[in-house]
């Protein structure tokens, strides 16, 4: 199963991989972790910013027999769920121990408010108490989309809480992103599919989606935002 999404949420510190149990073999890192009370283990492989996990059963009659159901998304049941839960826990422990995690969400909101002198509004799910909603959104607990508008009232930045799967990764973990308008003739050059992607839920000819995580260069993000403001506000 592919867990490469963690490379979109944090920056790896390869010097710490060995302390987690990884061995370097050529240009790859490999680690094996036992899964408690199952008789199974998971093999983790990191190579070229790809991170995959395979589950095996270690038995005398069938040594290192791969547990195929782990990779079948439609497979369910208590045992496969137990396996997936343990593997997900190991993946999260790996990210916490061996990656530098920084969330650009609140920093970026501060930049938008101070640089463009505007506050977010929530057009799709108006909360009961707007004051509390803004505070909750800033702390990462408010899951509805928020927009930042130019003086002409058209939005130039749309912040959303979506899943990595929406960006093409095989994971349902949530992540904050921002949709920005970009020069249509340069969009293909801008998109790197690491921190900048084709626009989610908007016209991909004119808009891009940028991760609000530590893998995104903040200065680059600010520059793209400034250009989005110019394009939406009518400046050529």
XYZ file of C-alpha atoms in Angstrom:
236
model
C 0.000 0.000 0.000
C 1.202 3.476 -0.892
C 1.798 5.940 1.956
C 3.778 8.460 -0.097
C 1.422 11.215 1.030
C 3.576 11.725 4.126
C 6.226 13.277 1.886
C 3.639 15.940 1.035
C 2.889 16.680 4.678
C 6.396 16.905 6.158
C 10.098 17.025 5.296
C 12.138 13.834 5.921
C 15.168 13.878 8.209
C 17.074 10.928 6.780
C 19.640 11.026 9.580
C 16.914 9.784 11.949
C 15.768 6.850 9.810
C 18.232 4.397 11.374
C 16.948 5.127 14.882
C 13.471 4.044 13.738
C 14.837 0.753 12.407
C 15.524 1.492 8.735
C 18.513 0.051 6.923
C 19.945 1.745 3.844
C 20.261 -0.612 0.894
C 21.521 1.137 -2.213
C 19.231 4.108 -2.813
C 16.415 2.656 -0.702
C 15.581 2.434 3.012
C 13.941 -0.729 4.380
C 12.424 -1.453 7.771
C 10.459 -4.375 9.256
C 8.070 -3.988 12.180
C 6.112 -6.736 13.929
C 2.343 -6.357 14.186
C 1.307 -7.329 17.684
C -0.992 -10.297 18.338
C -1.206 -11.209 14.640
C 1.900 -13.224 13.724
C 2.376 -10.760 10.862
C 4.915 -8.044 10.139
C 5.019 -5.006 7.882
C 7.896 -4.195 5.546
C 8.339 -0.479 4.922
C 10.190 0.746 1.836
C 11.291 4.325 1.157
C 12.787 5.169 -2.219
C 12.763 8.356 -4.283
C 10.103 9.939 -2.037
C 7.890 6.897 -2.471
C 6.818 5.182 0.722
C 5.100 1.798 0.555
C 4.141 -0.892 3.049
C 3.636 -4.620 2.511
C 2.314 -7.035 5.119
C 3.618 -10.607 5.458
C 2.836 -13.619 7.558
C 5.838 -15.308 9.098
C 4.995 -18.973 9.562
C 7.034 -22.177 9.556
C 5.040 -23.724 6.712
C 4.757 -20.539 4.608
C 7.663 -18.227 5.444
C 7.205 -14.627 4.392
C 3.824 -15.182 2.759
C 2.386 -11.849 1.604
C -0.994 -10.886 3.060
C -2.737 -9.799 -0.153
C -5.957 -8.513 1.465
C -4.004 -5.644 3.005
C -3.694 -4.084 -0.476
C -7.321 -4.664 -1.488
C -9.239 -1.481 -0.682
C -12.610 -3.231 -0.781
C -11.520 -5.895 1.715
C -13.042 -5.482 5.160
C -13.476 -7.403 8.367
C -12.080 -7.172 11.867
C -8.706 -8.783 11.123
C -7.747 -6.743 8.067
C -8.983 -3.623 9.884
C -6.737 -4.504 12.832
C -3.780 -4.917 10.468
C -4.430 -1.613 8.725
C -4.879 0.216 12.001
C -1.525 -1.032 13.293
C 0.254 -0.180 10.057
C -1.286 3.303 10.041
C -0.054 3.762 13.602
C 3.481 2.764 12.582
C 3.357 5.153 9.622
C 2.280 7.992 11.906
C 5.006 7.129 14.440
C 7.532 7.183 11.581
C 6.363 10.621 10.478
C 6.510 11.994 14.003
C 9.971 10.539 14.683
C 11.760 11.087 11.363
C 10.124 14.062 9.661
C 10.096 17.792 10.292
C 6.441 18.731 10.553
C 5.357 22.332 10.094
C 1.845 23.522 9.341
C 1.651 26.630 7.149
C -2.090 27.005 7.648
C -2.179 29.634 10.399
C 0.979 31.382 9.151
C -0.588 31.680 5.714
C -3.866 33.074 7.067
C -1.893 35.716 8.948
C -0.072 36.588 5.715
C -3.373 36.955 3.826
C -4.925 39.162 6.485
C -1.915 41.431 6.901
C -0.746 41.624 3.271
C -4.147 42.096 1.630
C -6.100 43.603 4.538
C -8.944 41.110 4.290
C -10.707 38.571 6.462
C -12.028 35.146 5.448
C -15.679 34.446 4.853
C -17.426 31.096 4.742
C -19.927 31.076 1.869
C -20.973 27.417 1.980
C -21.626 26.753 5.657
C -22.378 29.832 7.716
C -21.762 28.971 11.396
C -24.143 29.859 14.205
C -21.579 32.141 15.790
C -19.357 33.785 13.145
C -16.863 35.028 15.731
C -16.272 31.556 17.099
C -16.141 30.082 13.608
C -13.250 32.282 12.540
C -11.297 31.344 15.668
C -11.978 27.647 15.114
C -10.968 27.863 11.464
C -7.669 29.481 12.382
C -6.860 26.748 14.852
C -7.451 24.074 12.223
C -10.706 22.767 13.700
C -13.035 24.401 11.211
C -13.460 22.129 8.217
C -15.546 24.271 5.863
C -13.970 26.175 2.983
C -13.051 29.826 3.466
C -12.408 32.461 0.832
C -10.354 35.645 0.747
C -11.635 38.329 -1.598
C -10.230 41.225 -3.595
C -11.828 44.682 -3.290
C -13.991 43.708 -6.280
C -15.427 40.907 -4.063
C -14.074 38.124 -6.256
C -12.023 35.557 -4.387
C -8.317 35.176 -5.046
C -7.607 32.492 -2.414
C -9.843 29.573 -1.479
C -8.668 27.565 1.532
C -10.112 24.062 1.859
C -9.698 21.014 4.053
C -9.611 18.051 1.644
C -8.040 14.595 1.587
C -4.796 13.568 -0.063
C -6.890 11.230 -2.194
C -8.419 14.317 -3.837
C -4.923 15.109 -5.111
C -4.261 11.618 -6.435
C -2.722 9.921 -3.378
C -4.029 6.688 -1.890
C -4.868 8.117 1.496
C -7.893 9.689 3.143
C -6.023 11.847 5.656
C -7.101 15.482 5.604
C -4.868 18.376 4.603
C -5.339 22.126 4.232
C -4.770 23.509 0.738
C -5.345 26.788 -1.057
C -6.640 27.320 -4.585
C -4.999 30.239 -6.400
C -5.427 31.744 -9.831
C -2.329 31.530 -12.052
C -1.200 32.642 -15.481
C -2.777 30.093 -17.795
C 0.276 30.002 -20.084
C 2.547 29.026 -17.185
C 0.401 26.635 -15.154
C 2.123 23.525 -16.541
C 5.489 24.970 -15.471
C 4.221 25.854 -11.999
C 2.707 22.452 -11.168
C 5.253 20.034 -9.686
C 2.809 17.497 -8.137
C 4.824 17.686 -4.907
C 3.415 20.816 -3.317
C 1.568 22.366 -6.283
C -1.155 20.456 -8.116
C -3.811 20.930 -10.797
C -6.714 22.758 -9.201
C -9.066 20.679 -7.101
C -12.740 21.404 -7.839
C -11.972 24.442 -10.030
C -11.019 25.152 -13.635
C -7.576 23.638 -14.110
C -6.825 26.010 -16.995
C -6.703 28.976 -14.647
C -6.316 27.703 -11.074
C -3.850 25.640 -9.045
C -3.968 23.908 -5.657
C -1.086 24.413 -3.218
C -0.472 22.394 -0.043
C -0.344 24.330 3.223
C 2.277 21.991 4.699
C 5.983 22.095 5.438
C 6.928 20.805 1.978
C 5.711 24.050 0.395
C 8.167 26.903 0.040
C 6.448 29.755 1.881
C 8.029 32.544 -0.149
C 6.917 30.805 -3.335
C 3.414 30.427 -1.895
C 3.288 34.152 -1.084
C 4.470 35.051 -4.590
C 1.815 32.850 -6.199
C -0.803 34.414 -3.933
C 0.227 37.919 -4.929
C -0.096 36.999 -8.595
C -3.516 35.472 -7.939
C -4.637 38.729 -6.337
C -3.397 40.695 -9.364
C -5.161 38.430 -11.844
C -8.472 38.413 -9.978
C -8.372 42.106 -9.141
C -7.854 43.022 -12.790
C -4.163 43.991 -12.866
C -2.320 42.543 -15.869
